[in-house]
mmCIF file with all atom_site columns, C-alpha atoms in Angstrom:
data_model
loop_
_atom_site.group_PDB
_atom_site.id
_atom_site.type_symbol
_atom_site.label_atom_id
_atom_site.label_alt_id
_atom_site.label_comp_id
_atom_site.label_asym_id
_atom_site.label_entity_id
_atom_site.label_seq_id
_atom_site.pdbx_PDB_ins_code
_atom_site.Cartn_x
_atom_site.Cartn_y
_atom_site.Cartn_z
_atom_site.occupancy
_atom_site.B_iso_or_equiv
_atom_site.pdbx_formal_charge
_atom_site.auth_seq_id
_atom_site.auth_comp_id
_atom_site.auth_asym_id
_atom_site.auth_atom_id
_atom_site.pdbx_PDB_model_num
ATOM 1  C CA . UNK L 1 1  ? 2.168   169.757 7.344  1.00 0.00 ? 1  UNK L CA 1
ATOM 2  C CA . UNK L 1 2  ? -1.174  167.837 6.328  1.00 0.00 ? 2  UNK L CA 1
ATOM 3  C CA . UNK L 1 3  ? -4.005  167.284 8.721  1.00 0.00 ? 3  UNK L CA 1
ATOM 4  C CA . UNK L 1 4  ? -3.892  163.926 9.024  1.00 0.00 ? 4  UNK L CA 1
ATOM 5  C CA . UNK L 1 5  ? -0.601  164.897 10.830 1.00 0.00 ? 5  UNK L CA 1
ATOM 6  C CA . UNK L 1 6  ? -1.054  167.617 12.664 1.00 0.00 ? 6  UNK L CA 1
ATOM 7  C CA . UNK L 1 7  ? -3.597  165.400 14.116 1.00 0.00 ? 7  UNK L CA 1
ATOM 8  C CA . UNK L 1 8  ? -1.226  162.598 14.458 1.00 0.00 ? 8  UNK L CA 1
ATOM 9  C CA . UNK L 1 9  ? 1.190   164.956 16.730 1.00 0.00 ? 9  UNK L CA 1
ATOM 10 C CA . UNK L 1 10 ? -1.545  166.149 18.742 1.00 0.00 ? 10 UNK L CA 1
ATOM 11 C CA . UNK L 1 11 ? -2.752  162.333 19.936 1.00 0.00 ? 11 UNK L CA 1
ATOM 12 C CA . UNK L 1 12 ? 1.480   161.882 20.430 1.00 0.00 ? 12 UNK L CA 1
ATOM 13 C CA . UNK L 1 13 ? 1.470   164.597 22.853 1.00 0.00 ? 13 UNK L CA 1
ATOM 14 C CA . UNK L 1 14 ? -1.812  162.987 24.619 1.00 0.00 ? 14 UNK L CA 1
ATOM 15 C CA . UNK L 1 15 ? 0.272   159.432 24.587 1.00 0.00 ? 15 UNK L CA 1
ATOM 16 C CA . UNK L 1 16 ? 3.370   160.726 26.236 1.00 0.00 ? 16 UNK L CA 1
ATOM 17 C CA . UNK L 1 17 ? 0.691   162.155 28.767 1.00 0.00 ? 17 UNK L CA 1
ATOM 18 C CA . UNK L 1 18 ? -0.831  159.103 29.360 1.00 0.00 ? 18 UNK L CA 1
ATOM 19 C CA . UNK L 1 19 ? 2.450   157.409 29.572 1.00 0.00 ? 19 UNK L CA 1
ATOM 20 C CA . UNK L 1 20 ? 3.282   159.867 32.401 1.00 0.00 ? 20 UNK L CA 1
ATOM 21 C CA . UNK L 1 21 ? 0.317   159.553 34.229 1.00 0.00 ? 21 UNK L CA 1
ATOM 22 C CA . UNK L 1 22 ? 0.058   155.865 34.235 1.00 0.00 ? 22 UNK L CA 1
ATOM 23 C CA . UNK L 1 23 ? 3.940   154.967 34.607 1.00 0.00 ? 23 UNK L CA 1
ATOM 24 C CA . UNK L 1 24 ? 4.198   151.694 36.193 1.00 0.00 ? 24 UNK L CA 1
ATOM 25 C CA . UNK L 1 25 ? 5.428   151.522 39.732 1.00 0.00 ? 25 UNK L CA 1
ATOM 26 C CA . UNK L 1 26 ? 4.431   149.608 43.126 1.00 0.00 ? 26 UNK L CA 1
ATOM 27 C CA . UNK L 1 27 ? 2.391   147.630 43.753 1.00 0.00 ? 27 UNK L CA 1
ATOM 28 C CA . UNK L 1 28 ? 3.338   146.533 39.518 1.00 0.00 ? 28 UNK L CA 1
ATOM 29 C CA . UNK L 1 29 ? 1.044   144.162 39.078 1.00 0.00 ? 29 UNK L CA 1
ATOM 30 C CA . UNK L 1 30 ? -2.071  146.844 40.214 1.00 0.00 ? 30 UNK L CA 1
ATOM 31 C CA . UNK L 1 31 ? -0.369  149.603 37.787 1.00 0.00 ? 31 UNK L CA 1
ATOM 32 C CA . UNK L 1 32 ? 0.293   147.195 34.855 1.00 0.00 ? 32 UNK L CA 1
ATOM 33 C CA . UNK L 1 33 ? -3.195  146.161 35.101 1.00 0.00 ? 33 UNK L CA 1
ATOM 34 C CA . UNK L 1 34 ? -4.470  149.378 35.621 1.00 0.00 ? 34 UNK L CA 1
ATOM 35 C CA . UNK L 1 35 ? -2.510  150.831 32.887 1.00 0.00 ? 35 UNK L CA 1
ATOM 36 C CA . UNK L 1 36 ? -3.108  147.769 29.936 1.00 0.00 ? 36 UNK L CA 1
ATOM 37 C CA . UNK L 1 37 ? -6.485  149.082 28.195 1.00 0.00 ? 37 UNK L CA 1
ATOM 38 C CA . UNK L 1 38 ? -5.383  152.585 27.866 1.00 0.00 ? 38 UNK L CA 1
ATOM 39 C CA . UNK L 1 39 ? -1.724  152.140 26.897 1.00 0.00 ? 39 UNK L CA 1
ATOM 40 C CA . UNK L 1 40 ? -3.031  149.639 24.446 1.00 0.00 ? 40 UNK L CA 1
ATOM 41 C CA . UNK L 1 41 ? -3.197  152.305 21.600 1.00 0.00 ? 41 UNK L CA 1
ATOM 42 C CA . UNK L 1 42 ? -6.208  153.905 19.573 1.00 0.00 ? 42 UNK L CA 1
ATOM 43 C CA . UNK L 1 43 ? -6.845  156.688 17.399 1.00 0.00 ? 43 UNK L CA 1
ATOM 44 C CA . UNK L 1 44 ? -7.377  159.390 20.496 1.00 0.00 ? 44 UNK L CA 1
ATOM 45 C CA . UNK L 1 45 ? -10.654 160.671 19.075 1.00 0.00 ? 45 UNK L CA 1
ATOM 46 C CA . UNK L 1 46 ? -12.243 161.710 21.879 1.00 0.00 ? 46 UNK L CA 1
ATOM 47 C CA . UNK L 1 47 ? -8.832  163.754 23.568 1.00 0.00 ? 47 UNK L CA 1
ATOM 48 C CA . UNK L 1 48 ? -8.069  165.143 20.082 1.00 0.00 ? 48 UNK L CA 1
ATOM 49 C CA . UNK L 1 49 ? -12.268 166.556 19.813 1.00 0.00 ? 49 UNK L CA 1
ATOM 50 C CA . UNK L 1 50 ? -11.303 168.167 23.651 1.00 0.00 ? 50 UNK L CA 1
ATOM 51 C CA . UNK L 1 51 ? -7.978  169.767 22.205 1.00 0.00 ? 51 UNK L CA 1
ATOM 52 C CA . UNK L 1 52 ? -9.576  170.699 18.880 1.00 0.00 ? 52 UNK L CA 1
ATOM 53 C CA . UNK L 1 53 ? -12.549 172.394 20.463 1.00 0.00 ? 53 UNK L CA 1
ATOM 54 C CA . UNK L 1 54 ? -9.998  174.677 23.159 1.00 0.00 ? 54 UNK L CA 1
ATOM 55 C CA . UNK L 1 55 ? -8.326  175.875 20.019 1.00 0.00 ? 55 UNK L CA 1
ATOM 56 C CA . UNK L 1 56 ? -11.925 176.559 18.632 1.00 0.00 ? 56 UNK L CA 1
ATOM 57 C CA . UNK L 1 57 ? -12.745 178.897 20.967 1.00 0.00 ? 57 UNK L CA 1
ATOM 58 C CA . UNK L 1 58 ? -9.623  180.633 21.081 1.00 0.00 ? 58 UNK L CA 1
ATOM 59 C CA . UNK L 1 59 ? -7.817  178.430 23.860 1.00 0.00 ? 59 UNK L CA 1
ATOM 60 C CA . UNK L 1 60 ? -4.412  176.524 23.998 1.00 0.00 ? 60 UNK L CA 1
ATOM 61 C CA . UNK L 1 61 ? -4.879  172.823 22.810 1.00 0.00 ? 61 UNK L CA 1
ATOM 62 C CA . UNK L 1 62 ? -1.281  172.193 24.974 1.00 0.00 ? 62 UNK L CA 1
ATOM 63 C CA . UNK L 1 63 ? -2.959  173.323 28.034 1.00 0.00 ? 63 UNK L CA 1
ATOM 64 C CA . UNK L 1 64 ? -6.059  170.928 27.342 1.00 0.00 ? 64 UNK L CA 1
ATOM 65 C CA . UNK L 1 65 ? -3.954  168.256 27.170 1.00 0.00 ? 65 UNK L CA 1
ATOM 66 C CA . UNK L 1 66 ? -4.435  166.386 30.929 1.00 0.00 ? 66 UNK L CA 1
ATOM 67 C CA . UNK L 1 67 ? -8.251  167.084 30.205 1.00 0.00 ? 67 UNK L CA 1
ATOM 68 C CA . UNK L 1 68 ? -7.939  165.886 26.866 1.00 0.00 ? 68 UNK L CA 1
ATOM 69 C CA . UNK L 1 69 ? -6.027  162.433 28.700 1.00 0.00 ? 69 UNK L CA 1
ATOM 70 C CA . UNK L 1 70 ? -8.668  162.205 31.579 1.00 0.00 ? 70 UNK L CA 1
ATOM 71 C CA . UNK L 1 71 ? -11.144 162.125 29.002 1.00 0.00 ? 71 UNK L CA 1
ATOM 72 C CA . UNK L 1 72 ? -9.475  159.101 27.809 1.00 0.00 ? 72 UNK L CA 1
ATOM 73 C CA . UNK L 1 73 ? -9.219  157.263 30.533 1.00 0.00 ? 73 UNK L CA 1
ATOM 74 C CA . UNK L 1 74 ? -12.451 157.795 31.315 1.00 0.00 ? 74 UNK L CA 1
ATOM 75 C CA . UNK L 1 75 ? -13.714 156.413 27.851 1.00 0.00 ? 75 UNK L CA 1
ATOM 76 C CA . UNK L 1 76 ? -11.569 153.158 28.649 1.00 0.00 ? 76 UNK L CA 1
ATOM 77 C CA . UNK L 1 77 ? -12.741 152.659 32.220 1.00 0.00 ? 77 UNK L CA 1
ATOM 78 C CA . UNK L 1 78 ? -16.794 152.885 30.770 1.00 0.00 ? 78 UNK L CA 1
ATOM 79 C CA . UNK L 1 79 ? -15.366 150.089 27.991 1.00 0.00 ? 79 UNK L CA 1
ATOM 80 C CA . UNK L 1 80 ? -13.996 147.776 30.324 1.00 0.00 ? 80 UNK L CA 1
ATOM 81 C CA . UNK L 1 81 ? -16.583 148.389 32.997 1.00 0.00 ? 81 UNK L CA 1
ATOM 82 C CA . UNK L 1 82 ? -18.922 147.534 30.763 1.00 0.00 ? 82 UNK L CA 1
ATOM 83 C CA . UNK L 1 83 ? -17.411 144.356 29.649 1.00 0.00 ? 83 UNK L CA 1
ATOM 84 C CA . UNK L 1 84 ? -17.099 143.122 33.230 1.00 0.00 ? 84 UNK L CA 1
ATOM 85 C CA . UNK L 1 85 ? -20.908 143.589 33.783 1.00 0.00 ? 85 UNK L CA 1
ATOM 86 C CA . UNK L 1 86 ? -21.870 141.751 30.268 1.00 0.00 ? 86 UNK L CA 1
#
């Protein structure tokens, strides 16, 4: 297996995460909103540096994985916060 997949299967297992965490339920229109921007796709950088840098140091990237997510969501709440105050 290449990098470019290896990499590829690492920001799967941070989508099905996200897809987990963000599952749309009641009240739907509050989750569906709440859940466009980050379902919306993206390469994952910034969860696949947090899983990338536990295996560095001799961790389990599988158990970074809901940091590596949060991290995510995080990013996307700073992008559309900051388009709301612009």
């Amino acid at each position: 297996m290449n990098v470019k997949a290896k990499l590829a299967k690492k920001a799967k297992d941070v989508e099905i995460t996200l897809n987990n965490y963000l599952k749309i339920r009641e009240p739907k229109k509050l989750y569906e909103a709440m859940a466009h921007i980050p379902l919306a796709g993206g390469k994952r950088l910034r969860p696949l540096m947090a899983q990338l840098t536990c295996e560095m140091v001799g961790g389990n990237g599988k158990v970074a994985i809901p940091f590596a997510a949060s991290l995510e969501v995080i990013h996307n709440f700073t992008l559309v916060h900051d388009d709301v105050m612009d």
